[in-house]
C-alpha positions as semicolon CSV with decimal commas, in nm:
position;residue;x (nm);y (nm);z (nm)
1;M;-1,772;-4,134;1,369
2;R;-1,848;-3,888;1,085
3;N;-1,762;-3,615;1,337
4;R;-1,428;-3,794;1,404
5;E;-1,325;-3,852;1,046
6;A;-1,432;-3,496;0,926
7;W;-1,239;-3,344;1,235
8;E;-0,915;-3,555;1,160
9;R;-0,901;-3,435;0,747
10;V;-0,920;-3,108;0,927
11;V;-0,594;-3,131;1,111
12;T;-0,446;-3,368;0,853
13;E;-0,494;-3,075;0,620
14;T;-0,373;-2,843;0,824
15;V;-0,052;-2,972;0,908
16;A;0,008;-3,067;0,585
17;T;-0,020;-2,646;0,489
18;A;0,181;-2,571;0,751
19;L;0,419;-2,833;0,660
20;G;0,470;-2,721;0,332
21;Q;0,296;-3,044;0,206
22;E;-0,015;-2,930;-0,006
23;H;-0,057;-2,577;-0,099
24;R;-0,317;-2,407;-0,343
25;S;-0,228;-2,396;-0,694
26;D;-0,262;-2,002;-0,753
27;P;-0,411;-1,966;-1,165
28;V;-0,150;-1,715;-1,317
29;L;-0,265;-1,414;-1,467
30;P;-0,110;-1,147;-1,729
31;G;-0,078;-0,774;-1,558
32;T;-0,128;-0,836;-1,202
33;G;-0,025;-1,180;-1,181
34;G;-0,383;-1,257;-1,048
35;P;-0,398;-1,502;-0,759
36;A;-0,051;-1,550;-0,755
37;G;0,059;-1,213;-0,762
38;N;-0,126;-1,163;-0,491
39;A;-0,030;-1,458;-0,302
40;Q;0,320;-1,312;-0,341
41;L;0,269;-1,011;-0,223
42;T;0,116;-1,086;0,104
43;A;0,406;-1,384;0,155
44;W;0,660;-1,082;0,167
45;T;0,456;-0,847;0,388
46;G;0,351;-1,152;0,608
47;L;0,799;-1,249;0,628
48;F;0,847;-0,867;0,657
49;L;0,610;-0,845;0,980
50;L;0,767;-1,176;1,147
51;V;1,079;-1,052;1,154
52;V;0,938;-0,643;1,307
53;F;0,705;-0,847;1,514
54;L;1,057;-1,101;1,677
55;A;1,171;-0,789;1,695
56;E;0,920;-0,634;1,963
57;L;0,898;-0,872;2,129
58;V;1,252;-0,860;2,239
59;T;1,189;-0,536;2,348
60;L;0,942;-0,663;2,607
61;L;1,212;-0,832;2,819
62;D;1,273;-0,470;2,904
63;V;1,051;-0,208;2,838
64;S;1,121;0,068;3,028
65;G;1,498;0,081;2,886
66;L;1,431;-0,019;2,529
67;I;1,066;0,202;2,549
68;S;1,175;0,433;2,249
69;W;1,252;0,072;2,037
70;H;0,938;-0,011;2,133
71;L;0,733;0,254;2,008
72;A;0,946;0,272;1,689
73;L;0,909;-0,093;1,590
74;G;0,537;-0,126;1,680
75;V;0,441;0,226;1,465
76;L;0,671;0,037;1,185
77;L;0,422;-0,254;1,188
78;I;0,096;-0,048;1,111
79;P;0,173;-0,012;0,767
80;P;0,284;-0,369;0,665
81;A;-0,021;-0,514;0,861
82;L;-0,263;-0,265;0,671
83;L;-0,115;-0,374;0,335
84;K;-0,149;-0,749;0,476
85;T;-0,509;-0,725;0,559
86;A;-0,596;-0,563;0,229
87;T;-0,430;-0,832;0,036
88;T;-0,604;-1,123;0,222
89;G;-0,933;-0,918;0,241
90;W;-0,924;-0,866;-0,178
91;R;-0,841;-1,237;-0,188
92;I;-1,141;-1,285;-0,010
93;L;-1,375;-1,090;-0,189
94;R;-1,263;-1,170;-0,566
95;Y;-1,353;-1,544;-0,370
96;Y;-1,650;-1,464;-0,227
97;T;-1,792;-1,249;-0,553
98;G;-1,730;-1,524;-0,772
99;H;-1,399;-1,454;-1,002
100;P;-1,271;-1,778;-1,155
101;A;-0,922;-1,758;-1,085
102;Y;-1,006;-1,721;-0,748
103;R;-1,242;-1,970;-0,683
104;S;-1,031;-2,233;-0,913
105;A;-0,736;-2,158;-0,641
106;G;-0,992;-2,241;-0,361
107;P;-0,991;-2,112;0,006
108;P;-0,741;-2,162;0,264
109;P;-0,767;-2,497;0,501
110;T;-1,092;-2,470;0,772
111;V;-0,880;-2,357;1,078
112;L;-0,659;-2,109;0,926
113;R;-0,990;-1,972;0,751
114;V;-1,174;-1,964;1,138
115;L;-0,816;-1,849;1,269
116;G;-0,796;-1,522;0,985
117;P;-1,063;-1,318;1,076
118;L;-0,918;-1,331;1,515
119;V;-0,545;-1,264;1,371
120;V;-0,635;-0,954;1,166
121;L;-0,892;-0,836;1,429
122;S;-0,651;-0,897;1,732
123;T;-0,353;-0,722;1,530
124;L;-0,546;-0,432;1,404
125;G;-0,639;-0,445;1,794
126;L;-0,268;-0,452;1,949
127;L;-0,148;-0,181;1,726
128;G;-0,431;0,073;1,792
129;T;-0,426;0,077;2,152
130;G;-0,063;0,122;2,097
131;V;-0,116;0,452;1,909
132;A;-0,380;0,527;2,161
133;L;-0,114;0,488;2,420
134;V;0,140;0,736;2,258
135;L;-0,145;0,981;2,147
136;V;-0,288;0,955;2,509
137;G;0,004;0,993;2,696
138;A;0,187;0,808;2,975
139;T;0,024;1,006;3,263
140;A;-0,342;0,982;3,102
141;S;-0,292;0,606;2,983
142;R;-0,287;0,468;3,348
143;Q;-0,596;0,691;3,460
144;T;-0,888;0,455;3,549
145;L;-1,122;0,412;3,300
146;F;-1,365;0,215;3,498
147;T;-1,354;-0,113;3,726
148;V;-1,386;-0,471;3,663
149;L;-1,472;-0,705;3,981
150;G;-1,226;-0,488;4,211
151;Q;-0,957;-0,468;3,937
152;R;-0,883;-0,105;3,794
153;V;-0,917;-0,024;3,375
154;D;-0,741;0,192;3,178
155;V;-0,576;0,238;2,802
156;L;-0,301;0,088;2,911
157;T;-0,464;-0,280;3,050
158;F;-0,689;-0,297;2,701
159;H;-0,347;-0,304;2,510
160;Q;-0,216;-0,600;2,755
161;G;-0,516;-0,753;2,666
162;A;-0,507;-0,696;2,323
163;F;-0,153;-0,848;2,321
164;I;-0,232;-1,155;2,479
165;V;-0,524;-1,222;2,258
166;W;-0,293;-1,111;1,911
167;A;-0,014;-1,362;2,073
168;V;-0,194;-1,665;2,066
169;A;-0,350;-1,584;1,760
170;T;-0,047;-1,512;1,583
171;G;0,121;-1,721;1,743
172;L;-0,106;-2,075;1,553
173;H;-0,107;-1,838;1,216
174;V;0,253;-1,844;1,224
175;L;0,337;-2,206;1,284
176;A;0,085;-2,277;1,004
177;R;0,185;-1,992;0,776
178;T;0,622;-1,964;0,726
179;V;0,666;-2,263;0,574
180;P;0,452;-2,187;0,251
181;A;0,497;-1,829;0,269
182;W;0,880;-1,899;0,229
183;Q;0,795;-2,150;-0,026
184;I;0,604;-1,869;-0,244
185;V;0,913;-1,636;-0,206
186;R;1,137;-1,871;-0,370
187;G;0,913;-1,978;-0,599
188;T;0,928;-1,815;-0,986
189;P;0,754;-1,463;-0,994
190;A;0,458;-1,386;-1,072
191;P;0,393;-1,108;-1,361
192;G;0,315;-0,764;-1,184
193;P;0,661;-0,754;-0,985
194;A;0,728;-0,391;-1,063
195;R;0,348;-0,330;-0,905
196;R;0,433;-0,565;-0,609
197;S;0,785;-0,377;-0,571
198;T;0,618;-0,052;-0,577
199;A;0,327;-0,151;-0,314
200;L;0,625;-0,277;-0,096
201;V;0,896;0,057;-0,102
202;A;0,568;0,304;-0,053
203;T;0,489;0,120;0,188
204;L;0,786;0,061;0,397
205;G;0,847;0,450;0,334
206;L;0,497;0,540;0,513
207;A;0,658;0,274;0,803
208;V;0,929;0,461;0,842
209;A;0,750;0,799;0,846
210;C;0,528;0,698;1,109
211;V;0,839;0,638;1,317
212;G;0,957;0,944;1,301
213;W;0,638;1,131;1,350
214;V;0,574;0,859;1,729
215;L;0,926;0,985;1,839
216;V;0,852;1,336;1,863
217;Q;0,538;1,310;1,983
218;P;0,528;1,529;2,350
219;G;0,303;1,225;2,532
220;G;0,640;1,183;2,808
221;W;0,693;0,778;2,710
222;T;1,040;0,803;2,626
223;E;1,101;1,070;2,931
224;Q;0,956;0,861;3,190
225;P;1,174;0,678;3,458
226;S;1,239;0,332;3,492
227;F;1,186;0,240;3,832
228;H;1,371;0,009;3,979
229;P;1,431;-0,070;4,362
230;E;1,764;0,005;4,303
231;D;1,680;0,346;4,213
232;D;1,784;0,519;4,522
233;A;1,770;0,883;4,298
234;M;1,383;0,817;4,238
235;V;1,314;0,789;4,597
236;I;1,481;1,093;4,759
237;S;1,453;1,331;4,496
238;A;1,173;1,509;4,641
239;P;1,206;1,785;4,940
240;L;1,172;1,636;5,285
241;P;1,013;1,897;5,556
242;S;1,206;1,986;5,778
243;L;1,195;1,859;6,100
244;T;1,239;2,025;6,476
245;V;1,302;1,803;6,757
246;A;1,195;1,916;7,111
247;P;1,341;1,743;7,376
248;A;1,142;1,569;7,646
249;V;1,101;1,526;7,936
250;S;0,920;1,239;8,028
251;G;1,150;0,899;8,088
252;G;0,976;0,664;7,913
253;P;1,070;0,415;7,647
254;G;1,164;0,536;7,363
255;R;1,162;0,924;7,436
256;C;1,442;1,172;7,537
257;R;1,545;1,243;7,930
258;P;1,694;1,467;8,045
259;R;2,091;1,386;8,127
260;S;2,225;1,399;8,456
261;S;2,321;1,714;8,596
262;A;2,664;1,646;8,665
263;A;2,764;1,569;8,269
264;R;2,423;1,764;8,077
265;T;2,537;1,957;7,820
266;P;2,301;2,240;7,656
267;G;2,030;2,095;7,413
268;T;2,164;1,723;7,472
269;C;1,953;1,463;7,624
270;E;2,002;1,108;7,652
271;R;1,750;0,815;7,570
272;P;1,728;0,519;7,843
273;G;2,088;0,283;7,857
274;G;2,288;0,647;7,876
275;R;2,340;0,721;7,503
276;A;2,314;1,110;7,444
277;R;2,153;1,216;7,134
278;S;2,156;1,612;7,033
279;P;1,809;1,774;6,845
280;D;2,016;1,762;6,503
281;A;2,119;1,393;6,549
282;L;1,739;1,336;6,639
283;A;1,619;1,527;6,338
284;A;1,862;1,332;6,098
285;S;1,731;1,021;6,212
286;G;1,354;1,151;6,125
287;S;1,472;1,281;5,834
288;A;1,591;0,882;5,764
289;A;1,295;0,758;5,894
290;S;1,082;0,970;5,574
291;H;1,329;0,870;5,334
292;R;1,240;0,518;5,418
293;A;0,846;0,617;5,387
294;R;0,870;0,739;5,085
295;G;1,062;0,540;4,947
296;R;0,803;0,230;5,009
297;S;0,508;0,476;4,865
298;V;0,746;0,557;4,555
299;W;0,808;0,207;4,508
300;S;0,467;0,081;4,572
301;R;0,352;0,328;4,253
302;G;0,647;0,240;4,037
303;T;0,620;-0,114;4,023
304;G;0,215;-0,080;3,995
305;T;0,069;-0,192;4,280
306;R;-0,282;-0,131;4,266
């Protein structure tokens, strides 16, 4: 019974916080604003991250076509994510080292206290593996590092795995924190707005510089061709070997046999059924078959079939 009551209390507290019905009372200190100033800087940074992360998710609808945007927005997220990690880490540090103002404000709800580290680690993992993809390059990032249960694992696999963990953890975090963050930024500014504004502007400037850096990297991501089944140019771009066809003398199925002497033309032959075909026509037919074979091979590689 006690366990059930404890769980009900935890859920009720979390839902009330997510709806903005309950919130911590952050003391206001001169200079930096104390816990109140920390909460405002964290809220502004979090809302900015939310907007950019949503834009980044839109690029997933067509990563090949929007790869430049995907890279730019991903790198744009790194400095604000580090700033938010720093502000929340500072609050945790001050709370557990016994600072009176932060102890008075109290900790967040239990669910968010447990979820917080997972959000931070998954976010840093997602952005970190993204930077690794840029540094390694498009080709090397798809090279197998090892196999697990018969499945290839490469750098791109780590990035995709980090995204799955991040999506779950951050999705829950956003549901619980968006309304409280909006209430905080709409409240009365705590002392030290100039310092907080400077931190935000410096972070944004660093983010823009990071975007400029990633777009000039020679990793080859922005030059990667799109793999689509209708993209015939990708299929037939490679040169094909020349084919030499020699008329056969056997009359078996599917082989060329000499035409009747009454209508024989030098250099031609006919299949069973009477249809004459020249060596040039047979060579063209062989080229088409080679095109189709190459198309199947290139398409299987382009779609990631392993």
